[in-house]
Short mmCIF file of C-alpha atoms (C1' of nucleotides) in Angstrom, two decimals:
data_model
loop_
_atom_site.label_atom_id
_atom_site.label_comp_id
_atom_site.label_asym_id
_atom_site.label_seq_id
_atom_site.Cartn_x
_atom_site.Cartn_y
_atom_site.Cartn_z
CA UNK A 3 0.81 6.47 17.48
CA UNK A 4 1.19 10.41 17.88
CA UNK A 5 3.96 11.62 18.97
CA UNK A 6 2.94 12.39 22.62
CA UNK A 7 5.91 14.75 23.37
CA UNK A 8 6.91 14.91 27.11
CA UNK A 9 4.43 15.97 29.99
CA UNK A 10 4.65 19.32 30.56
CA UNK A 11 7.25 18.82 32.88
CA UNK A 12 6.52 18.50 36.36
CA UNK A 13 6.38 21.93 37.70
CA UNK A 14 8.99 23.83 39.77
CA UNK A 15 7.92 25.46 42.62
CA UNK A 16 10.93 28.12 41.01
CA UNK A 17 10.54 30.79 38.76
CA UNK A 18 7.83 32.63 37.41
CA UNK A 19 4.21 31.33 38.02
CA UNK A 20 2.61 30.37 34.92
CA UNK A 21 -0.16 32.79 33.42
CA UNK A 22 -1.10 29.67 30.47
CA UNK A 23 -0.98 26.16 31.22
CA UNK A 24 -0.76 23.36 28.38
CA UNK A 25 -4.50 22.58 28.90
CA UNK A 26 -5.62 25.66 28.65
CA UNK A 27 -3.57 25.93 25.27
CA UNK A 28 -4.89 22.67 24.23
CA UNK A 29 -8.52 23.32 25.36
CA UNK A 30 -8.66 26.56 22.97
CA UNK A 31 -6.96 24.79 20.28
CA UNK A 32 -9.72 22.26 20.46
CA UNK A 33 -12.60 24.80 20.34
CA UNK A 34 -10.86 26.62 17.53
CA UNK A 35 -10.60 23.39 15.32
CA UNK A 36 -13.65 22.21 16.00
CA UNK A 37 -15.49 25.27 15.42
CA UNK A 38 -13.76 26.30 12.60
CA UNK A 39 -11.73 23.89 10.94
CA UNK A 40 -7.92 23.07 11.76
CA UNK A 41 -7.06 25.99 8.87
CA UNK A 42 -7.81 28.16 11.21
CA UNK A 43 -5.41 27.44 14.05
CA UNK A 44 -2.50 29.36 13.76
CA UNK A 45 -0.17 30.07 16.45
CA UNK A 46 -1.16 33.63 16.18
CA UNK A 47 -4.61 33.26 16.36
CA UNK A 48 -4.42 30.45 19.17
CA UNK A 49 -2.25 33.13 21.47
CA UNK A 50 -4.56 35.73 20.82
CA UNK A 51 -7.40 33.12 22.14
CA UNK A 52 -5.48 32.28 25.66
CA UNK A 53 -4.92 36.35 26.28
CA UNK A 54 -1.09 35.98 24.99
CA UNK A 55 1.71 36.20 22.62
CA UNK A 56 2.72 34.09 20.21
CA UNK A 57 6.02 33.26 21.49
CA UNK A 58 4.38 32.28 25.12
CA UNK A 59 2.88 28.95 23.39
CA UNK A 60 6.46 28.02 22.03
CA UNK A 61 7.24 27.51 26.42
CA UNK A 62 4.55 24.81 26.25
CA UNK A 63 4.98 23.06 23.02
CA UNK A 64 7.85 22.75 20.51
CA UNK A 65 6.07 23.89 17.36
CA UNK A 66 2.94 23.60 15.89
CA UNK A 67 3.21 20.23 14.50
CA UNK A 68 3.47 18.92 18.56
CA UNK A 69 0.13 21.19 19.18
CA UNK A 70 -1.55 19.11 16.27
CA UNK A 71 -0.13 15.73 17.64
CA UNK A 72 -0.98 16.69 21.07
CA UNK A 73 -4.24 17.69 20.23
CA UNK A 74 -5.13 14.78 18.73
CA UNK A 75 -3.98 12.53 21.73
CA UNK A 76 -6.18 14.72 23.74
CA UNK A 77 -8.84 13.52 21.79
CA UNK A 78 -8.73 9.88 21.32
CA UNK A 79 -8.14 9.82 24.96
CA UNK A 80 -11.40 11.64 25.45
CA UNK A 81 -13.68 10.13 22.88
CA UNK A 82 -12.15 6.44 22.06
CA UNK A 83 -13.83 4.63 25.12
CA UNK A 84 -13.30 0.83 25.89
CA UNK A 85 -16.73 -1.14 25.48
CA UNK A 86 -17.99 -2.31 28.78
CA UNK A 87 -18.66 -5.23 27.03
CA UNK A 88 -16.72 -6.29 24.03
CA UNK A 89 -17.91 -9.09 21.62
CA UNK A 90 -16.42 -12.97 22.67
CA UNK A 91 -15.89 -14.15 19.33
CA UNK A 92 -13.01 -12.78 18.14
CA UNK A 93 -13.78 -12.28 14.47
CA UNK A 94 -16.12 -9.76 15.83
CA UNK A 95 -14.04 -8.17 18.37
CA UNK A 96 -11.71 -7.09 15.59
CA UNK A 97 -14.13 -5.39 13.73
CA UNK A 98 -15.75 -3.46 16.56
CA UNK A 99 -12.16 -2.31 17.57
CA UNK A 100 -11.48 -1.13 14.45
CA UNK A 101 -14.75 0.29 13.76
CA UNK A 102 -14.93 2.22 17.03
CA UNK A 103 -11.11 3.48 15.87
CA UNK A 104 -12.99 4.36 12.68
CA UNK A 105 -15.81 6.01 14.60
CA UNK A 106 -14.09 8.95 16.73
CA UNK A 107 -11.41 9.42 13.68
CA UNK A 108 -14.89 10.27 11.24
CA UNK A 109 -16.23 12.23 13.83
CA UNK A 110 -13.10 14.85 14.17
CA UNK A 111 -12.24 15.74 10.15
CA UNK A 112 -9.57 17.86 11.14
CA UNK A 113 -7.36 14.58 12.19
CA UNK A 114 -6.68 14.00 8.36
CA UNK A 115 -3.50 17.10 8.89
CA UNK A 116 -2.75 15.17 11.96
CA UNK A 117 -2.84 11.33 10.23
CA UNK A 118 -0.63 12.40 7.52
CA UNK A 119 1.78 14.49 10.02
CA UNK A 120 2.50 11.41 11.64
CA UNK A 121 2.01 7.44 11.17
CA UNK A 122 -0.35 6.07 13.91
CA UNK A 123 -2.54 7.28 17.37
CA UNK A 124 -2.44 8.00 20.32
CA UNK A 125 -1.78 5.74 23.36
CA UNK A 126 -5.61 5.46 24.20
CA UNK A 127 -5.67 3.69 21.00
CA UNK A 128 -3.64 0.71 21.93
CA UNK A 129 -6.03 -1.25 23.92
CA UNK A 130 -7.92 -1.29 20.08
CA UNK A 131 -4.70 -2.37 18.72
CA UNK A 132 -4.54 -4.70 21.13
CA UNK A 133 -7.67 -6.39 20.35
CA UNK A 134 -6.91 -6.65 16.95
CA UNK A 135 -3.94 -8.53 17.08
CA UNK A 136 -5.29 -11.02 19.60
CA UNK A 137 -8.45 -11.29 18.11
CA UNK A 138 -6.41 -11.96 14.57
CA UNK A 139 -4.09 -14.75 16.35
CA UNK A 140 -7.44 -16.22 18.49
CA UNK A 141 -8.40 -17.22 14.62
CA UNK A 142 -5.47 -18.70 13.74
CA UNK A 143 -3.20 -15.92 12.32
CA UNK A 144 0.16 -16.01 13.87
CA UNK A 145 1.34 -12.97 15.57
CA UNK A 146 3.16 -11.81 12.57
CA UNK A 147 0.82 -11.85 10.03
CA UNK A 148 -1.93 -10.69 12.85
CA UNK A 149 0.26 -7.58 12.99
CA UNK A 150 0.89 -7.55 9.22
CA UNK A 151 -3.40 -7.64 8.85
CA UNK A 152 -3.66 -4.81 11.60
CA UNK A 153 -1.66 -2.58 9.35
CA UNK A 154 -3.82 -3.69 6.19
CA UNK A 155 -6.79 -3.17 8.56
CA UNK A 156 -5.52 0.54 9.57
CA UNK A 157 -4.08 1.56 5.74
CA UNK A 158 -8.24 0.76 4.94
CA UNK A 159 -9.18 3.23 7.91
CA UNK A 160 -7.10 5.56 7.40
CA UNK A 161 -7.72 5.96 4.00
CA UNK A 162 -11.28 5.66 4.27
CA UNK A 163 -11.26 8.83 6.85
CA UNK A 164 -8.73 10.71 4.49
CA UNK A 165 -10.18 10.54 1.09
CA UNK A 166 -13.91 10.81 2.65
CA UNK A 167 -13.30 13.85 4.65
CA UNK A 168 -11.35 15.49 1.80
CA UNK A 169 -14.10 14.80 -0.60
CA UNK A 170 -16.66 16.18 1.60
CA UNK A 171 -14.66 19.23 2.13
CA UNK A 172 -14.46 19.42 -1.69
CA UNK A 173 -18.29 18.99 -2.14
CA UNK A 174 -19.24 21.78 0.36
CA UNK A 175 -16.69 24.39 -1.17
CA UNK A 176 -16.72 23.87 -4.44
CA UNK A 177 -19.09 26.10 -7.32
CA UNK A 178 -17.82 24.83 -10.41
CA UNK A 179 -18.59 20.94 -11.72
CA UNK A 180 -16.38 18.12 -10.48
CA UNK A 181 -13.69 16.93 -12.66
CA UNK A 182 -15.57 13.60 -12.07
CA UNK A 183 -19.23 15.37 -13.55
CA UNK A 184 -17.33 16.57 -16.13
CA UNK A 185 -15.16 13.18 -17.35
CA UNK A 186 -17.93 10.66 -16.54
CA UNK A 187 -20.59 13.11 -19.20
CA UNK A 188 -18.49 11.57 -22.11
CA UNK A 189 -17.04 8.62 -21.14
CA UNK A 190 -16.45 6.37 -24.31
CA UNK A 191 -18.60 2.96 -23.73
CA UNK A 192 -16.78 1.17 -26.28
CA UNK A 193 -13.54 1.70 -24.12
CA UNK A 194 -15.07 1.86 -20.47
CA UNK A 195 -18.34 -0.19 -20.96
CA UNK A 196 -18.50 -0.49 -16.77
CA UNK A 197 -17.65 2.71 -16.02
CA UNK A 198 -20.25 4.16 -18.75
CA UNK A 199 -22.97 1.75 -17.58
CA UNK A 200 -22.82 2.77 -13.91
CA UNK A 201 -21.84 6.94 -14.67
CA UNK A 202 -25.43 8.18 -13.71
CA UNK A 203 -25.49 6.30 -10.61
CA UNK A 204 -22.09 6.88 -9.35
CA UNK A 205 -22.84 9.75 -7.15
CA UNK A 206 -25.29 8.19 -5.11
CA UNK A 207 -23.66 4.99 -5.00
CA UNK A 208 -19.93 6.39 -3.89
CA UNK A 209 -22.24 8.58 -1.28
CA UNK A 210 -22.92 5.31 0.55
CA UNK A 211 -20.93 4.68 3.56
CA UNK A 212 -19.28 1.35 3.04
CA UNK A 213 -16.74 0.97 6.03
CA UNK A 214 -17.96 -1.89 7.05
CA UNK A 215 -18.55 -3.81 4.15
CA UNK A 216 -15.06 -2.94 2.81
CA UNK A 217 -13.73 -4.07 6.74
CA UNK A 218 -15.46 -7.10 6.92
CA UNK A 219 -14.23 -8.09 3.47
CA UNK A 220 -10.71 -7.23 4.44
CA UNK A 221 -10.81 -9.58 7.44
CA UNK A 222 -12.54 -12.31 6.42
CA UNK A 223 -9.92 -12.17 3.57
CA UNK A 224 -6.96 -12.15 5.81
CA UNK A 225 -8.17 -14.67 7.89
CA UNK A 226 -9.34 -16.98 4.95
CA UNK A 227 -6.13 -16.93 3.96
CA UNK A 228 -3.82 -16.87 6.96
CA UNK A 229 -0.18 -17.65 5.61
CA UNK B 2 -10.35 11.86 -10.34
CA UNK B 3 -8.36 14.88 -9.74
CA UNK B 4 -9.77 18.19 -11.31
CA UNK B 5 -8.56 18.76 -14.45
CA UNK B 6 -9.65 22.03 -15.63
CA UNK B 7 -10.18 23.35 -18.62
CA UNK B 8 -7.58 22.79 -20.79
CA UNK B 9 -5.73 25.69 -21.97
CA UNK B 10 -8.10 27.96 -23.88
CA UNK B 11 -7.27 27.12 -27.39
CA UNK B 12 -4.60 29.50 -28.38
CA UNK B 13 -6.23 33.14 -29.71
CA UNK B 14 -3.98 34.57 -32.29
CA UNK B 15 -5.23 37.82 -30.87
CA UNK B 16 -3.21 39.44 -28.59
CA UNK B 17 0.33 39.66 -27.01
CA UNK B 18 1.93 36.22 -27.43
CA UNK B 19 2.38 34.62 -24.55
CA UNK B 20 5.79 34.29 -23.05
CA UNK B 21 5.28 31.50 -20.32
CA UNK B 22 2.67 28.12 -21.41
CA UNK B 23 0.95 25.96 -18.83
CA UNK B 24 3.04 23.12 -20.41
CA UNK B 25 6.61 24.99 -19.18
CA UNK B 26 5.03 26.18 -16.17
CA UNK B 27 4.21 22.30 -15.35
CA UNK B 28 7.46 21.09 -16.21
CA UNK B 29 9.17 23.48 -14.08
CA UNK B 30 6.81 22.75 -11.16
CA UNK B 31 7.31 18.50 -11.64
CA UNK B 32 10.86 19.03 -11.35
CA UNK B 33 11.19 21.66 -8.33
CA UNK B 34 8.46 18.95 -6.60
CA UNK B 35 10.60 15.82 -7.32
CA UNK B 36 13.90 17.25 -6.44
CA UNK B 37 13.01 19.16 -3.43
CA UNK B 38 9.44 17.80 -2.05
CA UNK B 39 5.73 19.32 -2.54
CA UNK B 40 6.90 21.64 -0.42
CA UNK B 41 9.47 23.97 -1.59
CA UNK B 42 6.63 24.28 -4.43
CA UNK B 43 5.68 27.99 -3.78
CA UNK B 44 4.10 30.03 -6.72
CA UNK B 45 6.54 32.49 -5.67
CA UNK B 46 9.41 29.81 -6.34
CA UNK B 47 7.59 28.79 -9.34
CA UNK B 48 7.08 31.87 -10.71
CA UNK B 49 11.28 32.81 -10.31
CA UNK B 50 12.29 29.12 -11.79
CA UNK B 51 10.22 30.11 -15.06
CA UNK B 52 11.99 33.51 -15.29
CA UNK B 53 8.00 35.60 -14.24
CA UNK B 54 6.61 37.24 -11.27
CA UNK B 55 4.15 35.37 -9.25
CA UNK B 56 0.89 36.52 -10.90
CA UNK B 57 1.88 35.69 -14.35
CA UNK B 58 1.47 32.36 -13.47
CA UNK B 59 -2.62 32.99 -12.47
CA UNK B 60 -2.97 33.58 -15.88
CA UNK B 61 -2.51 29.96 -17.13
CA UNK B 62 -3.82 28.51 -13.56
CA UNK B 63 -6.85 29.53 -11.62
CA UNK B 64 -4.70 28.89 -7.85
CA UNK B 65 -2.40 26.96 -6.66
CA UNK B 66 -4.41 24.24 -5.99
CA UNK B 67 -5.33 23.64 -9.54
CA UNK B 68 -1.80 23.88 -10.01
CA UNK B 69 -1.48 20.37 -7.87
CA UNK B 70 -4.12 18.94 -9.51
CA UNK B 71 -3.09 19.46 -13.16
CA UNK B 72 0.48 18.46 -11.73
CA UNK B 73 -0.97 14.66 -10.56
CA UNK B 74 -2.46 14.12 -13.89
CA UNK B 75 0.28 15.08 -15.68
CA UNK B 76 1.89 12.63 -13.90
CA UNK B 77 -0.36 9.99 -13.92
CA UNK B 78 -0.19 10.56 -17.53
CA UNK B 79 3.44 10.06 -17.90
CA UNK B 80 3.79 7.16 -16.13
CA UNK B 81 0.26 4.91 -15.67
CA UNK B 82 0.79 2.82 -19.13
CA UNK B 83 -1.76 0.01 -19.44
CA UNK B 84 0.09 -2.86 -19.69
CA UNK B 85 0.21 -4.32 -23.32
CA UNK B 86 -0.70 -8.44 -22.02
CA UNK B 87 -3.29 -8.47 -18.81
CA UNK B 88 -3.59 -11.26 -16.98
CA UNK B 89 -7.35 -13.45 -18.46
CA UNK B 90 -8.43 -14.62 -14.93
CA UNK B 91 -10.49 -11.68 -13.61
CA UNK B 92 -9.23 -11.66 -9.99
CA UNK B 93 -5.62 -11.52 -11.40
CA UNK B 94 -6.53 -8.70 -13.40
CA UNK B 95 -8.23 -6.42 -10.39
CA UNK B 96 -5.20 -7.07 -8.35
CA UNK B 97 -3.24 -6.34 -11.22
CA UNK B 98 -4.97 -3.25 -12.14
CA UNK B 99 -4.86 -1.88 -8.51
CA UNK B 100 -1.07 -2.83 -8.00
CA UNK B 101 -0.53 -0.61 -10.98
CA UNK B 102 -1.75 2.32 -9.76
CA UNK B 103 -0.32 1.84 -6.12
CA UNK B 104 3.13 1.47 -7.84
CA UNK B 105 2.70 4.96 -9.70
CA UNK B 106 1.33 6.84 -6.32
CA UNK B 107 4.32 4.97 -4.35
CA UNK B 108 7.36 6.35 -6.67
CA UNK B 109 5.68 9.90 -6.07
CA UNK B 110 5.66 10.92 -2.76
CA UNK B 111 4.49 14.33 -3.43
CA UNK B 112 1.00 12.83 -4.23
CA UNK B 113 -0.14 12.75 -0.61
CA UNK B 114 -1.14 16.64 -0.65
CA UNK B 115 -2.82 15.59 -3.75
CA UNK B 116 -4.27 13.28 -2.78
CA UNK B 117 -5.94 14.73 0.56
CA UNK B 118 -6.70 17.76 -1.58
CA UNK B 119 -8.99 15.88 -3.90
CA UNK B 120 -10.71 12.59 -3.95
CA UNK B 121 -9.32 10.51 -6.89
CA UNK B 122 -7.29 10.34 -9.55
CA UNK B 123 -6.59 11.82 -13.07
CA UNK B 124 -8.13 10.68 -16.41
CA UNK B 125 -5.29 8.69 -16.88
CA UNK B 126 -6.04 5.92 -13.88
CA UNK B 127 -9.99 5.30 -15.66
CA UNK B 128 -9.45 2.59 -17.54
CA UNK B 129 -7.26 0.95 -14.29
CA UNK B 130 -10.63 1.41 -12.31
CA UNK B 131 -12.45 -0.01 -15.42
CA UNK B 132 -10.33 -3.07 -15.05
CA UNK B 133 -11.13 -3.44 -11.46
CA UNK B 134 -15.15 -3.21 -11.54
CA UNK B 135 -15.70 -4.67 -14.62
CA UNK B 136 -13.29 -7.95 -12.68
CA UNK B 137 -15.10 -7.65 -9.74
CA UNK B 138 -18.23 -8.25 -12.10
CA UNK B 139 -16.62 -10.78 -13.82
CA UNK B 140 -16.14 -12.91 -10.62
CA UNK B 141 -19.85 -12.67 -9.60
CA UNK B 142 -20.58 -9.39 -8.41
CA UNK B 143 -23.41 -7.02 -9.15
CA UNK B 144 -22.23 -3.68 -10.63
CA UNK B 145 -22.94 -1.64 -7.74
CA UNK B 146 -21.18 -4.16 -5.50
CA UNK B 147 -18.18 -3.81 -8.09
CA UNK B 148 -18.46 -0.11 -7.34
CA UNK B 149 -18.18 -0.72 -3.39
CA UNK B 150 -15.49 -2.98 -3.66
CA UNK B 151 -13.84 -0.35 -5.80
CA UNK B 152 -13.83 2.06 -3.64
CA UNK B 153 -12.81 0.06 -0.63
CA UNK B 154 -9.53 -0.88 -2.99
CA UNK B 155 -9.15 3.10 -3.14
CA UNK B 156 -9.37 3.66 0.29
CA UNK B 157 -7.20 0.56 1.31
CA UNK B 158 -4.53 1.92 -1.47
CA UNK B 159 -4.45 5.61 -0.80
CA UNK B 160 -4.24 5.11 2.88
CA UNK B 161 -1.01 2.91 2.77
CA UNK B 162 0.41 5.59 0.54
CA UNK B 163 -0.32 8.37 2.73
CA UNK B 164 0.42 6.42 5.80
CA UNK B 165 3.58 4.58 4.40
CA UNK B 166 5.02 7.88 2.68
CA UNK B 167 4.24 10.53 5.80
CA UNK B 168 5.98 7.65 8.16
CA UNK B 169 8.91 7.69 5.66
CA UNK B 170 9.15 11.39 5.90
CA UNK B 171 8.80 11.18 9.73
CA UNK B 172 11.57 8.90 10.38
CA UNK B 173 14.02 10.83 8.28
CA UNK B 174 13.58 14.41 10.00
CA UNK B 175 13.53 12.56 13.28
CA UNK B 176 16.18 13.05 15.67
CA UNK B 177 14.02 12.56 18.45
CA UNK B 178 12.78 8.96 18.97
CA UNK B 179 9.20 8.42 17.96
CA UNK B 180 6.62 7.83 20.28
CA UNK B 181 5.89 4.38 19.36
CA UNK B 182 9.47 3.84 20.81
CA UNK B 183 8.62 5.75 23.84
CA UNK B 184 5.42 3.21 24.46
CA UNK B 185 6.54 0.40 23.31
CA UNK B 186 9.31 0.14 25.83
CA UNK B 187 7.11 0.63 28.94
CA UNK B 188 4.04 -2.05 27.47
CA UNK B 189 1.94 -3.82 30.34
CA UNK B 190 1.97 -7.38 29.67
CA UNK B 191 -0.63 -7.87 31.49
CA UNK B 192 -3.00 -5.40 29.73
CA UNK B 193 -1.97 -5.78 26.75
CA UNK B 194 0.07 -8.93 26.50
CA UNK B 195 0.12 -9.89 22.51
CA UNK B 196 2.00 -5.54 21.81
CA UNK B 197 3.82 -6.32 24.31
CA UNK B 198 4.85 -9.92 22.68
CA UNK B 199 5.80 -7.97 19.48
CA UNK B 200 7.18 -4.67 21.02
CA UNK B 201 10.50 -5.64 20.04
CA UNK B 202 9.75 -6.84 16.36
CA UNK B 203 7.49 -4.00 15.85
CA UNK B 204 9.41 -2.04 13.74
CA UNK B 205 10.86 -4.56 11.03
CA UNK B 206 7.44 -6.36 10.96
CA UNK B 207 6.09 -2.80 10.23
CA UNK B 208 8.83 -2.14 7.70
CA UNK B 209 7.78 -4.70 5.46
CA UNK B 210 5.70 -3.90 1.92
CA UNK B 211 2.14 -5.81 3.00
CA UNK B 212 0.14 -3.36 0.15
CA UNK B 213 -0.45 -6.67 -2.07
CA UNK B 214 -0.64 -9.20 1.02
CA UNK B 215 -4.05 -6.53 2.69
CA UNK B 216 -5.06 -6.41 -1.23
CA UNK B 217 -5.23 -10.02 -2.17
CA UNK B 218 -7.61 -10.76 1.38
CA UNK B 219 -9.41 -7.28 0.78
CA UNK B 220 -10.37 -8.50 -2.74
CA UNK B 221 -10.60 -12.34 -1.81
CA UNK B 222 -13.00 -10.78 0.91
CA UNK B 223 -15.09 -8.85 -1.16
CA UNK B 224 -15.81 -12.14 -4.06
CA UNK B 225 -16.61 -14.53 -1.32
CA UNK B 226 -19.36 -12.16 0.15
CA UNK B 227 -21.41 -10.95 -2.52
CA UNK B 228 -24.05 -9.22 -1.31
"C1'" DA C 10 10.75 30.26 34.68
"C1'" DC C 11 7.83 32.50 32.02
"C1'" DC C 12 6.53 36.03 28.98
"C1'" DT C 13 6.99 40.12 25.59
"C1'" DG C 14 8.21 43.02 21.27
"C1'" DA C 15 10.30 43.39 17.41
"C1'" DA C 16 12.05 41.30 13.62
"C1'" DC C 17 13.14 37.68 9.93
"C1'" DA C 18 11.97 35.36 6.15
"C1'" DC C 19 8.50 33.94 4.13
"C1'" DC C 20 3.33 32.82 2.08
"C1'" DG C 21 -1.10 33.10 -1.65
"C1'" DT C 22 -3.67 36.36 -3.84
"C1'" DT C 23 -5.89 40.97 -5.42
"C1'" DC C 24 -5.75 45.22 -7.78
"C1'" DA C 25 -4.50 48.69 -11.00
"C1'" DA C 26 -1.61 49.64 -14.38
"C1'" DG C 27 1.36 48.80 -18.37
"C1'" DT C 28 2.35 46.97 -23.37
"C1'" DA D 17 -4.02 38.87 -24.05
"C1'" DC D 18 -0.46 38.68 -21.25
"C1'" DC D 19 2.50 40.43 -17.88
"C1'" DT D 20 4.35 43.59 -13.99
"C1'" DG D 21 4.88 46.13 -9.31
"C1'" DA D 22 3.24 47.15 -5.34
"C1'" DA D 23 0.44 46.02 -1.79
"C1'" DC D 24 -2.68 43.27 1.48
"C1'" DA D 25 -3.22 40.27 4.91
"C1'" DC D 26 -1.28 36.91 6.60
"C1'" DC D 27 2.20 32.78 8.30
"C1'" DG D 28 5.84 29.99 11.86
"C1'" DT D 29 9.75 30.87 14.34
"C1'" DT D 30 14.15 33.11 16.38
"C1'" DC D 31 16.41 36.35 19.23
"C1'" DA D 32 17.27 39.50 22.89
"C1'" DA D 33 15.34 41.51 26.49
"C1'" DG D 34 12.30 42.07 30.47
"C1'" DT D 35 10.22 40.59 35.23
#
DNA sequence: ACCTGAACACCGTTCAAGT
DNA sequence: ACCTGAACACCGTTCAAGT
């Protein structure tokens, strides 16, 4: 869960009327990151986008990393909709929660800064949680290992979105040959026999998206082996 | 694989000698990135701890982020030893093979920038993969299967690293109690009952090491669906 | 209460010049 | 070939002051 730092604190009717509000903050930050990438958000740049100074975001958030963990709560709370109707067995209700988690984390590559600035989502991500833990314990798992096989279940995810988005990012900025095109050229069959067997169709194949597969795998294995 | 460039140009004996190698400037980096965190690992820092200026050191790396990337394989290569008995069953030996490299990334905390900054590992961690499709194989699979199931091992291992190490890092700068605390204490049973069963056990359950618990069901997963 | 200006203490990297 | 000095174009954040 993201750190959602306090609301804005209810506003006095005292003092100075406000000239940028949090959302407003938080609405360009999203455009900017979006648009351009989450390099590009600086506090500078951000101010400069709401018509201010610098210093007049640090009134509405603590730093930057709150921005990042705010803006990411935005998010989720925007995008990560409950199903109007979710699956009844519960095998399957696990993997759609996690696979709609999955879902608006691919869609928003910037969250990988976020993700590794902090340990877990927002609060609009609970209700998922929720539905993996009780759809682990409706097959059998008891509540601890249910929550021990969300973790496994989120470490996969999370990984998944970190390493993918990172790669693509790599791919789409990148001139000179991989360090992967240029080990798996020579690779020594006599020492790596699989690896050499499979190096001219390792692009494609690691271009497939294999979420799912990998997810289903992972829970039929924890609950195959519920201990 | 991470990137490793060229290696150091073969020598010339042309020319002024050189008074700063790529091996020194590594050494120096390794240690200022153990002791203090990835970082306090500036080229400008770098550059002082050698006894140069900054740009000296662009003459032995193309940018900083080659810099990282030579730093992880050096690593890797330091410490990822194959081990000198493996176990014979194949499972044993992809569980094996992927504990080994988790256990490397885990006592290096430093990897996570690496890690997001590339997609996989150094030269070093080949024949570990090798290991791991050629067991998958071994235990039924179809090479390209192998190659999925590989890569959901990768994405299931990275992920608790950068999850598990970022959290780490979290809860020591943390003053400030997290946000999971701040939910966790104001759960609706009634919405989402089985959280707010565990709310209170949340954070040892959380604490424990699952990594080979989610790896023996992601693996046991994958061999009893073949597809 | 909210915002500003100036400053502090940094970054990575380029460029032109030295030896 | 290797290294230096100075500069460019930035950062996040603090502090003291204004309205």
């Amino acid at each position: 869960m993201g750190a959602m730092p306090q609301p804005p604190a209810p506003r006095k009717t005292t003092g100075r009327p406000a000239r940028i509000s949090r959302t407003e903050i938080l609405r360009t930050a999203l455009r900017i990151v979006t648009d351009e990438g989450v390099a590009r958000l600086t506090m500078r740049r951000l101010a400069s986008e709401v018509g201010s100074t610098p210093m007049a975001l640090y009134h509405h958030v603590r730093d930057k990393e709150e921005l990042l963990l705010l803006l990411l709560d935005d998010y989720a709370a925007q995008h990560l909709h409950r199903p109007s109707t979710a699956p009844t067995e519960p095998r399957e209700r696990v993997i759609a929660a996690a696979t709609a988690i999955h879902e608006v984390l691919a869609d928003c590559p910037w969250v990988v800064e976020v993700l590794t600035a902090d340990d877990l989502m927002s609060k609009s991500a609970l209700w998922f949680v929720e539905q993996i833990v009780d759809g682990l314990t409706a097959c059998g798992l008891t509540l601890e290992s249910a929550v021990h096989g969300y973790r496994a279940i989120w470490y996969y995810t999370a990984g998944e979105i970190v390493i993918r988005t990172t790669a693509a990012h790599r791919r789409a900025a990148d001139d000179r040959p991989t360090y992967r095109e240029r080990v798996f050229t020579d690779l020594d069959p006599d020492e790596l026999p699989r690896l050499a067997e499979v190096s001219d169709r390792w692009a494609p194949l690691t271009a497939q998206d294999i979420y799912v597969h990998g997810l289903t795998a992972l829970v039929n294995g924890l609950l195959a082996r519920p201990d």
